[in-house]
PDB file of C-alpha atoms in Angstrom:
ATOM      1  CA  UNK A   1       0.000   0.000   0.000  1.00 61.00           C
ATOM      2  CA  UNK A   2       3.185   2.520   1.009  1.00 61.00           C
ATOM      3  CA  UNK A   3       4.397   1.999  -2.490  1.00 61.00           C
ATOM      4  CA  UNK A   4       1.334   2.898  -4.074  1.00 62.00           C
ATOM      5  CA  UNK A   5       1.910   6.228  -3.069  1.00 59.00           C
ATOM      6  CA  UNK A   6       5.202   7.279  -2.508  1.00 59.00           C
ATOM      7  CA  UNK A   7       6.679   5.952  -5.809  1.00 60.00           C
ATOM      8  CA  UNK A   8       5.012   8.249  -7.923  1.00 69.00           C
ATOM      9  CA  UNK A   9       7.310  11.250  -9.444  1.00 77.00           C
ATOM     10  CA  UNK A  10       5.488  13.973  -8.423  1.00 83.00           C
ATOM     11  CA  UNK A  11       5.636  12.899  -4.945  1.00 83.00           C
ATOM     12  CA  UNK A  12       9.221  12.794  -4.682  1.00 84.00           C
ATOM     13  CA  UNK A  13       9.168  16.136  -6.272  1.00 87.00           C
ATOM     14  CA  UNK A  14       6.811  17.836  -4.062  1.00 90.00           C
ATOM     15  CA  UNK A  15       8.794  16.336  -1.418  1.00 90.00           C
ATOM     16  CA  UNK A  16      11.980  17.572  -2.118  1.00 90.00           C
ATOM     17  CA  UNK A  17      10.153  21.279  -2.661  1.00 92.00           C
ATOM     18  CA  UNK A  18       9.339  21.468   0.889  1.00 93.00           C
ATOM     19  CA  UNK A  19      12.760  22.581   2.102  1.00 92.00           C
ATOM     20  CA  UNK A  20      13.082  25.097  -0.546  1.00 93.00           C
ATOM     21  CA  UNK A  21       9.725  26.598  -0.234  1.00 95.00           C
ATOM     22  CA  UNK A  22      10.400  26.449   3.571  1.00 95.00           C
ATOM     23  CA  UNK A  23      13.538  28.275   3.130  1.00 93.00           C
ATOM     24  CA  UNK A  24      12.940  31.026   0.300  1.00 95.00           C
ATOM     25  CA  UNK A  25       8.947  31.588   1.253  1.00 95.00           C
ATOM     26  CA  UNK A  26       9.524  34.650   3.558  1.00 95.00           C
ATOM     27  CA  UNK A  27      12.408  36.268   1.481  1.00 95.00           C
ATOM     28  CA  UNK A  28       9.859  36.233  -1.640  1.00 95.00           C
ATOM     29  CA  UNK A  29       7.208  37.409   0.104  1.00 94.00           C
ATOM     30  CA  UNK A  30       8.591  40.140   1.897  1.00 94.00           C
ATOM     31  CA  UNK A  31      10.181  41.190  -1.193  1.00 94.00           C
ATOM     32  CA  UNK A  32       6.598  41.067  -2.900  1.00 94.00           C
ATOM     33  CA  UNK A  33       4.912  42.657  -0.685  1.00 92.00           C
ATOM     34  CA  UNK A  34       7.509  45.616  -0.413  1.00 93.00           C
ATOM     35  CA  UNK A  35       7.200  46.395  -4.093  1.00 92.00           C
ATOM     36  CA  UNK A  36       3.220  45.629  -4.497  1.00 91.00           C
ATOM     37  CA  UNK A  37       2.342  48.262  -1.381  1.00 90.00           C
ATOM     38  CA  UNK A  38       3.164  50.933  -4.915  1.00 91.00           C
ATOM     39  CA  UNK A  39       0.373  49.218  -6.989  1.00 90.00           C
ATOM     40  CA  UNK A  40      -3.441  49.102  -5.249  1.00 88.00           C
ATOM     41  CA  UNK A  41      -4.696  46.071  -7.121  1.00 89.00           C
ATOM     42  CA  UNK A  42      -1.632  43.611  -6.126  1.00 88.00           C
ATOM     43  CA  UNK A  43      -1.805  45.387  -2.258  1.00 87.00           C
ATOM     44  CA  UNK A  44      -4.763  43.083  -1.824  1.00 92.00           C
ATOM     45  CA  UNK A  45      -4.685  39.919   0.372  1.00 91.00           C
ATOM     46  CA  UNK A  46      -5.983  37.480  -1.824  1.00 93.00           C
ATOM     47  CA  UNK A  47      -4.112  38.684  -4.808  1.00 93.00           C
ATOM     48  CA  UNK A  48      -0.583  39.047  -2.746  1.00 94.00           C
ATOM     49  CA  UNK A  49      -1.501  35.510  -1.506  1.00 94.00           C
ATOM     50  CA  UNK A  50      -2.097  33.439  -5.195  1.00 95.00           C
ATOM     51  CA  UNK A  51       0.751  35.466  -6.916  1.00 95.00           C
ATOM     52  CA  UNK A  52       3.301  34.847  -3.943  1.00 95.00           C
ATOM     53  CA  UNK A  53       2.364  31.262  -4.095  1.00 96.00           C
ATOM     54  CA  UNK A  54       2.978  30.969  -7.526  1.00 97.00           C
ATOM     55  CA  UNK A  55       6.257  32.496  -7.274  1.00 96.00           C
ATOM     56  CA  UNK A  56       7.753  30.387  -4.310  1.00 96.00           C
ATOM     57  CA  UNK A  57       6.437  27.200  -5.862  1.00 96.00           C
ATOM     58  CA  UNK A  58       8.075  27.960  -9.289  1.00 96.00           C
ATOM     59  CA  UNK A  59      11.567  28.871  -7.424  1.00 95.00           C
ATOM     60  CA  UNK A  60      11.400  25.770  -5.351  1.00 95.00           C
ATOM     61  CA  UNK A  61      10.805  23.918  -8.304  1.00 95.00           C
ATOM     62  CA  UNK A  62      14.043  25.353 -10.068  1.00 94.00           C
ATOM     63  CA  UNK A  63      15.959  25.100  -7.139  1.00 93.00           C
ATOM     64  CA  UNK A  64      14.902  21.251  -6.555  1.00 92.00           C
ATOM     65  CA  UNK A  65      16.003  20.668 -10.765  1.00 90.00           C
ATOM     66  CA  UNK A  66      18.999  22.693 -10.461  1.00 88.00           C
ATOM     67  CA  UNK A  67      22.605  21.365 -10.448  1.00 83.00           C
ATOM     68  CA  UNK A  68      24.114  19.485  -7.499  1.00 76.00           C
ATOM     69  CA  UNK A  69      25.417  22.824  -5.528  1.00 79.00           C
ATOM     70  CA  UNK A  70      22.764  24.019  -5.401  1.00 85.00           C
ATOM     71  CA  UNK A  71      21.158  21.676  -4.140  1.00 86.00           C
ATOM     72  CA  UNK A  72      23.375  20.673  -1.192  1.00 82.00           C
ATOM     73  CA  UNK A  73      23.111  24.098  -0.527  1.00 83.00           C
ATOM     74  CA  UNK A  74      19.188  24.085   0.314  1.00 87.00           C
ATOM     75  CA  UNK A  75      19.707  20.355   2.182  1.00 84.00           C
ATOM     76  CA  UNK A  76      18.790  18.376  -0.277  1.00 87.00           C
ATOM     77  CA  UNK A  77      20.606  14.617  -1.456  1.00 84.00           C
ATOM     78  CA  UNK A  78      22.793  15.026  -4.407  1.00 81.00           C
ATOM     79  CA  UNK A  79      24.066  12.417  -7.036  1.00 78.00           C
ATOM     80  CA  UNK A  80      26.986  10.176  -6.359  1.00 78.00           C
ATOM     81  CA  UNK A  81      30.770  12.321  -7.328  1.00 74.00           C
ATOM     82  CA  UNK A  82      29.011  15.483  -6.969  1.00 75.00           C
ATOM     83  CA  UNK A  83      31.489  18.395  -5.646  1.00 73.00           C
ATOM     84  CA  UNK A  84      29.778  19.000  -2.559  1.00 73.00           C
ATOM     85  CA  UNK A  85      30.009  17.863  -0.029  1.00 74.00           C
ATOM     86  CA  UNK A  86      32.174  15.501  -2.108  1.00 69.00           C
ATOM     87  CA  UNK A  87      34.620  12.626  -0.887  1.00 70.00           C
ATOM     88  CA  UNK A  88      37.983  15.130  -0.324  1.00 71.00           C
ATOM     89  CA  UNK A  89      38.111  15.466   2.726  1.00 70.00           C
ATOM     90  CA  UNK A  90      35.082  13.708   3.931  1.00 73.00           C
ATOM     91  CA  UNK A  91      32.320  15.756   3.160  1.00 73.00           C
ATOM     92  CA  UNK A  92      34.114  18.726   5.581  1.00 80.00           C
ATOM     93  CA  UNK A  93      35.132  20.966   2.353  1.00 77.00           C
ATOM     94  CA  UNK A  94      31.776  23.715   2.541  1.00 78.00           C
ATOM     95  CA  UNK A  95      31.955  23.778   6.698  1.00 83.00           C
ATOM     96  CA  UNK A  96      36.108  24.377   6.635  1.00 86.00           C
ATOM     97  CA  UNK A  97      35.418  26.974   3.783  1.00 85.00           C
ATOM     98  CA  UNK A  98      32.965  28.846   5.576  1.00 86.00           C
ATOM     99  CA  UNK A  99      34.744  28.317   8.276  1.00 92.00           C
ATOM    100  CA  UNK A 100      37.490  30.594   6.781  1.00 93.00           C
ATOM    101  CA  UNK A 101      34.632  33.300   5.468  1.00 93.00           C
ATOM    102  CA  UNK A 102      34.321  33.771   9.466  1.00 94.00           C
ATOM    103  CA  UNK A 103      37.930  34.231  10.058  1.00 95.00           C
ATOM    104  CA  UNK A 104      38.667  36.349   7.292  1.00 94.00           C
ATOM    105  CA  UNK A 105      35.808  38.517   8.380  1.00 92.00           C
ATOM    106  CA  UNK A 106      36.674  38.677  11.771  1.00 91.00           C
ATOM    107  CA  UNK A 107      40.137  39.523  11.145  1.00 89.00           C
ATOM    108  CA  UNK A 108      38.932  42.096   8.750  1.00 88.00           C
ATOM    109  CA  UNK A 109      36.790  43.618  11.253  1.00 86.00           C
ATOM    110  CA  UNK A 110      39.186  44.017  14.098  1.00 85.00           C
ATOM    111  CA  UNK A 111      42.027  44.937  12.426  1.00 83.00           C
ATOM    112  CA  UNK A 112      41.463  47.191   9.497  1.00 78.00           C
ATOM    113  CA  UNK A 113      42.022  51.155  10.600  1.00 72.00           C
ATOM    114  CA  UNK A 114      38.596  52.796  11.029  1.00 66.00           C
ATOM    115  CA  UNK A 115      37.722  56.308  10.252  1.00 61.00           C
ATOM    116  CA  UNK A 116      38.789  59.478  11.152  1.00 49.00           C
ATOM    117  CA  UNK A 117      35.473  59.981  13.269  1.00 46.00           C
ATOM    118  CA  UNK A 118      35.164  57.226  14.933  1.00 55.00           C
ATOM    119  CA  UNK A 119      39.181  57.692  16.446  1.00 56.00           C
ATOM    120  CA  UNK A 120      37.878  60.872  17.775  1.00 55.00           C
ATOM    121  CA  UNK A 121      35.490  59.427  19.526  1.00 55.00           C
ATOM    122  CA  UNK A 122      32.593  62.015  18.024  1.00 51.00           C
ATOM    123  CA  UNK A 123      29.797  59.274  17.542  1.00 52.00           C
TER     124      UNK A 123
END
């Protein structure tokens, strides 16, 4: 009975989606909403609410389609040999090179000179 439903296509799509949509529904919608406060017809609720939908459903689909980085990058499995996470060194490669994005900005931030005003103390 299980296999009756859960081997369909669609239903692995939609299941991979839900991250995605999960992950990118606020940022779109926020972003919609900004713009269509301008325009009176798209301000509405149920308008803001189809359109939105539409949107977030069509990015999670690309992003579920899209090439392996990708991918990983929203949580979801990739193919066998894909670069990330990749078999060098064990899967650690996109943790030890964000890992160095921290450093590099935290050494950037305490040790580059800052300005003029802020030496003088006249916040």
């Amino acid at each position: 009975m299980r296999g009756r439903f859960t081997t369909k296509g669609w239903h692995r799509t939609f299941r991979e989606m839900a991250m995605p949509f999960y992950l990118v529904h606020q940022q779109i919608l926020v972003a919609f909403a900004a713009g269509a406060l301008w325009v009176p017809y798209l301000r509405t609720f149920p308008v803001m609410l189809v359109v939105t939908t539409i949107i977030i459903v069509g990015a999670s689909f690309l992003i579920t389609k899209s090439p392996s980085p990708v991918r990983y990058l929203f949580g979801l499995p990739t193919p066998k040999g894909s670069c990330l996470p990749g078999p060098k060194l064990r899967g650690f490669l996109p943790v030890l090179v964000l890992s160095g994005l921290v450093l590099y900005h935290i050494v950037l931030a305490n040790f580059l000179p800052r300005s003029r005003r802020a030496n003088k103390g006249d916040w």
